[in-house]
PDB file of C-alpha atoms and ligand atoms in Angstrom:
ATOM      1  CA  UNK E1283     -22.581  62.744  88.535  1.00  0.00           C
ATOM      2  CA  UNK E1284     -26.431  62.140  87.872  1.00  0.00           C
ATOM      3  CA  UNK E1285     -28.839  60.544  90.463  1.00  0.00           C
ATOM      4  CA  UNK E1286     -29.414  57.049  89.908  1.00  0.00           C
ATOM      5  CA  UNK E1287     -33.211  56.531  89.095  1.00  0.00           C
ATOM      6  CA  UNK E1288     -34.481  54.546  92.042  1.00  0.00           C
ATOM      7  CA  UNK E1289     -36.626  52.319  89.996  1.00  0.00           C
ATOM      8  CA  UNK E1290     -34.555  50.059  87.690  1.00  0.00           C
ATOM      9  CA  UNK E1291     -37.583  49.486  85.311  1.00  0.00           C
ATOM     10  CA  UNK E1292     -37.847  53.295  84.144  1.00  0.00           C
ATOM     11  CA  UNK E1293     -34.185  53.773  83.531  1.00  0.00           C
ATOM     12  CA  UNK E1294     -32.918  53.928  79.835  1.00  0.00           C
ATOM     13  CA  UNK E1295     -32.187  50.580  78.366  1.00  0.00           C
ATOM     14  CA  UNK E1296     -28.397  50.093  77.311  1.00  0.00           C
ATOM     15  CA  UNK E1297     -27.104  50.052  73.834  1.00  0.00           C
ATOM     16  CA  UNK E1298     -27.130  46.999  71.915  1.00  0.00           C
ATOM     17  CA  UNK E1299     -30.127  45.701  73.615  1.00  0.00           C
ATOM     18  CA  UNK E1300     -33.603  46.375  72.232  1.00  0.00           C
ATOM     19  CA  UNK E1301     -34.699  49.706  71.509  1.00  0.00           C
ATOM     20  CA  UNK E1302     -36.989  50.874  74.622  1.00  0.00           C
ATOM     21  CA  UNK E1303     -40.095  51.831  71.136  1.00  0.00           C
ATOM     22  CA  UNK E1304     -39.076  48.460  69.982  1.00  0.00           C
ATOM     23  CA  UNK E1305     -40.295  47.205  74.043  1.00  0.00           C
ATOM     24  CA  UNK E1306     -43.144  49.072  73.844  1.00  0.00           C
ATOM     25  CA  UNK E1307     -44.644  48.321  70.584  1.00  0.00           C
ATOM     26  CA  UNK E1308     -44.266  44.380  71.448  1.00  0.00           C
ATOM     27  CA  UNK E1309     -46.176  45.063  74.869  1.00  0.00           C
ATOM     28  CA  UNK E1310     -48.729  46.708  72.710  1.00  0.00           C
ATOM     29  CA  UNK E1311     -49.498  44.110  70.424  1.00  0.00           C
ATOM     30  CA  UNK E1312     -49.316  41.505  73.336  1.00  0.00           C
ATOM     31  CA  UNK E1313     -51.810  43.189  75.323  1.00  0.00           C
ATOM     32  CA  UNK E1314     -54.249  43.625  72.513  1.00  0.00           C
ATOM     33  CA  UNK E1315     -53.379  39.727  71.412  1.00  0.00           C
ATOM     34  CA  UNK E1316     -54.672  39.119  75.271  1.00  0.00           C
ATOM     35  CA  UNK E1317     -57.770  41.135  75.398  1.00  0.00           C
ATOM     36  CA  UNK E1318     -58.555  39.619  72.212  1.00  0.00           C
ATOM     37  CA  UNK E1319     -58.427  36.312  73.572  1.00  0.00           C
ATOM     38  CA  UNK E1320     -59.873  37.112  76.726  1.00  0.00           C
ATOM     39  CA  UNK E1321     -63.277  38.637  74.806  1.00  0.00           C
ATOM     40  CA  UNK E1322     -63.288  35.152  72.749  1.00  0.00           C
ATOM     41  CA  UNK E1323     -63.244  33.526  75.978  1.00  0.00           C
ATOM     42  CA  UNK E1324     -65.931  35.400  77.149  1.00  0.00           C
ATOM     43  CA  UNK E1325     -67.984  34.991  74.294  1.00  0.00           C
ATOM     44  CA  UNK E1326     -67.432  31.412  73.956  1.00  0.00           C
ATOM     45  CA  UNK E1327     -68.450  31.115  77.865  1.00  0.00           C
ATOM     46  CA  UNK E1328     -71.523  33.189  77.408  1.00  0.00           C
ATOM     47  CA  UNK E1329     -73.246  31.572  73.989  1.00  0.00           C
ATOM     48  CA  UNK E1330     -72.262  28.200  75.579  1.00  0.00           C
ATOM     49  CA  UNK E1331     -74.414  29.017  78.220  1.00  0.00           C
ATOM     50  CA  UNK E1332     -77.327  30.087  76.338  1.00  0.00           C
ATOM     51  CA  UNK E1333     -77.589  27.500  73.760  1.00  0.00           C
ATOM     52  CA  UNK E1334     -76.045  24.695  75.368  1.00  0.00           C
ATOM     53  CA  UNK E1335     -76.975  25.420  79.529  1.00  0.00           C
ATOM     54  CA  UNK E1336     -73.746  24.712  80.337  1.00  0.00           C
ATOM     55  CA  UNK E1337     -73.137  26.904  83.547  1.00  0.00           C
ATOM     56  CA  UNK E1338     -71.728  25.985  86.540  1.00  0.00           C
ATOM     57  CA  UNK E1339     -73.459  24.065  89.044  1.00  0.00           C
ATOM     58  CA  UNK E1340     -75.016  25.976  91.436  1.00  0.00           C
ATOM     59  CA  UNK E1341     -77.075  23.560  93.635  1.00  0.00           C
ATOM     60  CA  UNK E1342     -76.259  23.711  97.346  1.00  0.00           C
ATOM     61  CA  UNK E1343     -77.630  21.178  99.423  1.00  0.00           C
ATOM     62  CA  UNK E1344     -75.798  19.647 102.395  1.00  0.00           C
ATOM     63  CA  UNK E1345     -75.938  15.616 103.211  1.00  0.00           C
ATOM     64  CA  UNK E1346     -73.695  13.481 105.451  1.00  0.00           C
ATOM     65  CA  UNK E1347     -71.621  11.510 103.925  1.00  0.00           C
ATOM     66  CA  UNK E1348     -71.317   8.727 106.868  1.00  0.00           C
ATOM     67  CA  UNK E1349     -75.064   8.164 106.548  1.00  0.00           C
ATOM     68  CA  UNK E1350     -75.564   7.734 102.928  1.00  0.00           C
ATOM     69  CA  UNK E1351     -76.298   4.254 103.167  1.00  0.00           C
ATOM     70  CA  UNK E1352     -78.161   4.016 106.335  1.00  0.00           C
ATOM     71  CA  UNK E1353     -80.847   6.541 105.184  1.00  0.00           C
ATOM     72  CA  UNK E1354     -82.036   9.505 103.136  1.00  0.00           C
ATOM     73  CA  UNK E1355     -82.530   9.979  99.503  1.00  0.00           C
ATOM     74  CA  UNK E1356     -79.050   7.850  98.790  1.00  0.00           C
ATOM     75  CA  UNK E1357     -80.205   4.192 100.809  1.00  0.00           C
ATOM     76  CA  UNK E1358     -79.356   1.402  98.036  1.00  0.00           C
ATOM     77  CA  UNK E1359     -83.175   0.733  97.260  1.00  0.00           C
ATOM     78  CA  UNK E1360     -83.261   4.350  96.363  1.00  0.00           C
ATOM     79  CA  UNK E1361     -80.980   4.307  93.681  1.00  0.00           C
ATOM     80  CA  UNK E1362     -80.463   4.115  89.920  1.00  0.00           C
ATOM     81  CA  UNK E1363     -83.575   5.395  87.234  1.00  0.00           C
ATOM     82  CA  UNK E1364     -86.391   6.828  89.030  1.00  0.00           C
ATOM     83  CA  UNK E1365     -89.956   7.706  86.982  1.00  0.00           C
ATOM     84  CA  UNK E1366     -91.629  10.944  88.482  1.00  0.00           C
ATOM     85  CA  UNK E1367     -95.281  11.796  88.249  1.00  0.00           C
ATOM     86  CA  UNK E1368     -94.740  14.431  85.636  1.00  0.00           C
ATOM     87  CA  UNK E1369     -93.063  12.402  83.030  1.00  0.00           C
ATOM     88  CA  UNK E1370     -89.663  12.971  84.090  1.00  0.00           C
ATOM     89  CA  UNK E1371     -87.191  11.139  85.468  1.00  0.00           C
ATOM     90  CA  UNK E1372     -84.509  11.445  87.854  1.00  0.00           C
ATOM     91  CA  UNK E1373     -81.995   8.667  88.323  1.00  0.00           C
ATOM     92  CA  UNK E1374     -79.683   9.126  91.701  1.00  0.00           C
ATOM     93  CA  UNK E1375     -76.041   7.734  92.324  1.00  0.00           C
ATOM     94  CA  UNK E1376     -73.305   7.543  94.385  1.00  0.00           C
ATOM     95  CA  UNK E1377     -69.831   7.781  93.471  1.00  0.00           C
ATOM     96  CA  UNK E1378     -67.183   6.180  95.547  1.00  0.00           C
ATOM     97  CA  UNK E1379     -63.579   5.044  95.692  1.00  0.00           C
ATOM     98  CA  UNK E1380     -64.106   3.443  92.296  1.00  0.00           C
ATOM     99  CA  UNK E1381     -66.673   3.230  90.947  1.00  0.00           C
ATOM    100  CA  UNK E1382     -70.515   4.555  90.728  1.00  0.00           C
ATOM    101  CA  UNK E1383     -73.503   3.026  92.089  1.00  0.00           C
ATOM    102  CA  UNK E1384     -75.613   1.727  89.794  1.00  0.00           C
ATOM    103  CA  UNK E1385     -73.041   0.853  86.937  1.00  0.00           C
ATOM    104  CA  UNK E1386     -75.254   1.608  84.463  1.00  0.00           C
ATOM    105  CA  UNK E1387     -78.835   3.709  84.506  1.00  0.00           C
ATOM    106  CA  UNK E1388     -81.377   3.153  81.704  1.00  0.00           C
ATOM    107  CA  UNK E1389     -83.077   6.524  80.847  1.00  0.00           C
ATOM    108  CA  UNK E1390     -85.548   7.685  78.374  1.00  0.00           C
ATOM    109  CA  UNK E1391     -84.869  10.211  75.039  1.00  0.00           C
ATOM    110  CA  UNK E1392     -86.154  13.357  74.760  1.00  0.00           C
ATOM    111  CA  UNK E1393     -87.286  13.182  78.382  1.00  0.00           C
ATOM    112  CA  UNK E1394     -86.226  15.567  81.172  1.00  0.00           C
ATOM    113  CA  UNK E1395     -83.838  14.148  82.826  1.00  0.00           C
ATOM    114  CA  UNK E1396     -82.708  15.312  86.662  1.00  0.00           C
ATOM    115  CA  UNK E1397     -79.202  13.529  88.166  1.00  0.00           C
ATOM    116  CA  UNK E1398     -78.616  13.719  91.449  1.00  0.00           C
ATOM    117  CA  UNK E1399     -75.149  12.604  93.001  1.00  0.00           C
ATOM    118  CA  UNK E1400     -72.925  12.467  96.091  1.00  0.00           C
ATOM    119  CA  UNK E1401     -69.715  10.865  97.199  1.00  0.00           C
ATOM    120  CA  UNK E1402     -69.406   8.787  99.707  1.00  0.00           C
ATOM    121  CA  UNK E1403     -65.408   9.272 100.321  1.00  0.00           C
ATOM    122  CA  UNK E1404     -63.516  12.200  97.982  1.00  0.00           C
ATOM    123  CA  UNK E1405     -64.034  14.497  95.695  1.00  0.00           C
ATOM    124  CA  UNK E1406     -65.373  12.837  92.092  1.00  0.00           C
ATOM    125  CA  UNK E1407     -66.106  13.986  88.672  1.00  0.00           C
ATOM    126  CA  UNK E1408     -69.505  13.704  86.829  1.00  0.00           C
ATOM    127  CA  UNK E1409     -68.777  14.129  83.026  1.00  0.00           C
ATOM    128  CA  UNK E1410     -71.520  12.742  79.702  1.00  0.00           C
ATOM    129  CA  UNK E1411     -69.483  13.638  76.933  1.00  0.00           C
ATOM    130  CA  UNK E1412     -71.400  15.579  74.010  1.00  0.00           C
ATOM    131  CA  UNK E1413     -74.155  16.752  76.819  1.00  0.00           C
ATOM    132  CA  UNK E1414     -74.056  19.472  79.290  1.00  0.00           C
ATOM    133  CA  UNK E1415     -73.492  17.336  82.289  1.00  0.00           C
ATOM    134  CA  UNK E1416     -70.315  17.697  83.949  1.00  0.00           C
ATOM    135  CA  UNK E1417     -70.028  18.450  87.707  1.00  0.00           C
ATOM    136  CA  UNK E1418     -67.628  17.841  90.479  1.00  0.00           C
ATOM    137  CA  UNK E1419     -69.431  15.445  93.108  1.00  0.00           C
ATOM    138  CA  UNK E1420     -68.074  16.394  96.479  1.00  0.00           C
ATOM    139  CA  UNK E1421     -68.811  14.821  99.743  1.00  0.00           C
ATOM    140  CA  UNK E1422     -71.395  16.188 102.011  1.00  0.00           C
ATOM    141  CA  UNK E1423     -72.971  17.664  98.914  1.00  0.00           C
ATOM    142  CA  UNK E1424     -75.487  17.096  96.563  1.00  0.00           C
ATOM    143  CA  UNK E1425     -75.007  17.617  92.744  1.00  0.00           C
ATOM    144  CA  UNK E1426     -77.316  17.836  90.634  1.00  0.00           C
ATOM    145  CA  UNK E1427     -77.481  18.488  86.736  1.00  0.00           C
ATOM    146  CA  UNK E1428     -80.770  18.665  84.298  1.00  0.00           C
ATOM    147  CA  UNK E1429     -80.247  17.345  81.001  1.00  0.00           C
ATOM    148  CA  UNK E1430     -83.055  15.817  77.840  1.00  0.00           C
ATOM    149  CA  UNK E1431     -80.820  13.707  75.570  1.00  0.00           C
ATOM    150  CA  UNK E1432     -81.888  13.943  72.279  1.00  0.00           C
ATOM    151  CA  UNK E1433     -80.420  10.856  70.659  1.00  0.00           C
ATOM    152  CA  UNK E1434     -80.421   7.553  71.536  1.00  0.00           C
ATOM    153  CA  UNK E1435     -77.551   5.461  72.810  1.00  0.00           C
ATOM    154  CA  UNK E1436     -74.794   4.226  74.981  1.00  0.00           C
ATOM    155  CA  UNK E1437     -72.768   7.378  77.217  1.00  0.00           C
ATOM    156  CA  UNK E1438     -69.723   6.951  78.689  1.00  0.00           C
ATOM    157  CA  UNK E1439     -69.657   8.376  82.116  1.00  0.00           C
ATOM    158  CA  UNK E1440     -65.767   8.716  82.855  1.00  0.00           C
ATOM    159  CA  UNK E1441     -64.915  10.235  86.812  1.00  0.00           C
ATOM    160  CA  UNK E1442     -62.828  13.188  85.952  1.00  0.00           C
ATOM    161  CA  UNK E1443     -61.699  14.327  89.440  1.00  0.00           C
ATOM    162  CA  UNK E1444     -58.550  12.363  90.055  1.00  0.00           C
ATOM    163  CA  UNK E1445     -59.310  10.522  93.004  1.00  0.00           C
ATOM    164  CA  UNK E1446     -57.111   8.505  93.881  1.00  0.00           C
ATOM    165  CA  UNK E1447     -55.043   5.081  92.159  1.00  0.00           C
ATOM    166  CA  UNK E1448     -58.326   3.104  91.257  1.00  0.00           C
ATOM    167  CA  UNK E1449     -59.341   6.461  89.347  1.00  0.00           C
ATOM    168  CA  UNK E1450     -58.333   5.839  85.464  1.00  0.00           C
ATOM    169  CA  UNK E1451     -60.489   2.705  86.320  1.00  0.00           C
ATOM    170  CA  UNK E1452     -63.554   4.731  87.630  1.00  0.00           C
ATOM    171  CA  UNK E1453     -66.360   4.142  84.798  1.00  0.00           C
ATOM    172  CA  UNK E1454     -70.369   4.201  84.301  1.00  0.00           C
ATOM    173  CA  UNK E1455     -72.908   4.580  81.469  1.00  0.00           C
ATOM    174  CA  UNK E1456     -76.009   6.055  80.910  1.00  0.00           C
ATOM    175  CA  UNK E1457     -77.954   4.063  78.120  1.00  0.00           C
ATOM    176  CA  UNK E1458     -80.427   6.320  76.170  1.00  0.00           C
ATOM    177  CA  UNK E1459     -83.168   4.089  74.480  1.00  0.00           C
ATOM    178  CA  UNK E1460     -87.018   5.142  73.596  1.00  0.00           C
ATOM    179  CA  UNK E1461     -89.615   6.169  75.725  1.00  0.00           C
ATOM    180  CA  UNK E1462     -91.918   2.889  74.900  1.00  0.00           C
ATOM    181  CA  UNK E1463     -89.167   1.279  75.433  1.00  0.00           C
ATOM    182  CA  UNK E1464     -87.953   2.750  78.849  1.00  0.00           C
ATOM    183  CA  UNK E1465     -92.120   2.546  79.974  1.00  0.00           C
ATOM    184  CA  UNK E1466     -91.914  -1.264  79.128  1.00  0.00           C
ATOM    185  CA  UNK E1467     -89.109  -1.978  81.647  1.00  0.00           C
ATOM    186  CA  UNK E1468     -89.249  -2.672  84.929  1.00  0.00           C
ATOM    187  CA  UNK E1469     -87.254  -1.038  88.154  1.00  0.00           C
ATOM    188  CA  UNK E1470     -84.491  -3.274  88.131  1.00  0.00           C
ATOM    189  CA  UNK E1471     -83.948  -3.092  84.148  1.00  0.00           C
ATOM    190  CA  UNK E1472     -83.707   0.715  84.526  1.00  0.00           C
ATOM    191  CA  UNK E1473     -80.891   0.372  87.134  1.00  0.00           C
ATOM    192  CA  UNK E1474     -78.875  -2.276  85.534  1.00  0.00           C
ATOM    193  CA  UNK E1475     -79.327  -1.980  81.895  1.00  0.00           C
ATOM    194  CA  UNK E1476     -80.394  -5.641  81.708  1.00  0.00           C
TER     195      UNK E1476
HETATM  196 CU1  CUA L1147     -63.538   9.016  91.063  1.00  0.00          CU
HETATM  197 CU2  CUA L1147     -61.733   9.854  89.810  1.00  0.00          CU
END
């Protein structure tokens, strides 16, 4: 009587089930049906990085989250649409258990724009649909995302972390209107959309 063969895998299938060239022409077409997919993947990953700079967020910067609004960059004053010296702007929020803080930020077209965000309790989403923006904001972190929006108009900013029951709930919006527009407004306007 023959050996067994110790591994199950290379012994001869039985009759009446598939043929074992039948197996192996099926795992050949699946693994080039993979690769295949896998290269799209890749390519789709790679040319959405160059033309659209969407990559994944790589700033590291540490804050505490029990001091947020005490002091630091975070303190309520701070917040909302901020002009810089160069022309740009950079509008700062907080995300918390749910909602963001300011509601609503005012920012200019075709202007660099620089977001910076933390959380003040869990982990949070950061998502402008149709932009390049979309970051998890995690506590005792900093995100923050560059975008220039081209057209003018209302965004959506939808948390996309599930964080918690209030989280379907969790809503902001960036308003995109023109730059004479956005110079003629005043700090509170920016922040509330008013
Ligand atoms: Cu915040 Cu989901």
């Amino acid at each position: 009587m023959a050996e067994p063969p110790t591994n199950p895998l290379a012994a001869p299938l039985p009759d009446g089930i598939v043929p074992a060239e039948v197996v192996a022409r099926t795992e050949q077409r699946w693994i080039k049906m993979m690769a295949a997919m896998l290269l799209i993947m890749l390519v789709v990953i790679v040319a959405t990085g160059i033309a659209g700079a969407m990559h994944p967020p790589s700033n590291v910067e540490v804050i505490d989250p029990t001091t947020l609004h005490l002091r630091g960059e975070f303190v309520e004053s701070n917040l909302g649409t901020a002009a810089q010296p160069d022309g740009s702007v950079t509008v700062r929020l907080i995300a918390q258990q749910y909602e963001f803080v300011p509601r609503c930020v005012t920012v200019p077209a075709g202007t660099p724009v620089m977001f910076r965000l933390t959380s003040a309790d869990v982990v949070h989403g950061f998502l402008l649909p149709d932009t390049n923006v979309n970051t998890m904001v995690v506590p005792g972190f900093v995100a923050e995302v560059r975008t220039r929006f081209a057209n003018e108009g209302e965004y959506a900013m939808p948390c996309h972390e599930f964080c918690g029951l209030g989280h379907h709930a969790m809503w902001a919006h960036v308003r995109v209107v023109p730059k004479e527009w956005f110079a003629s407004l005043t700090a509170v306007q920016r922040t509330h959309c008013e």
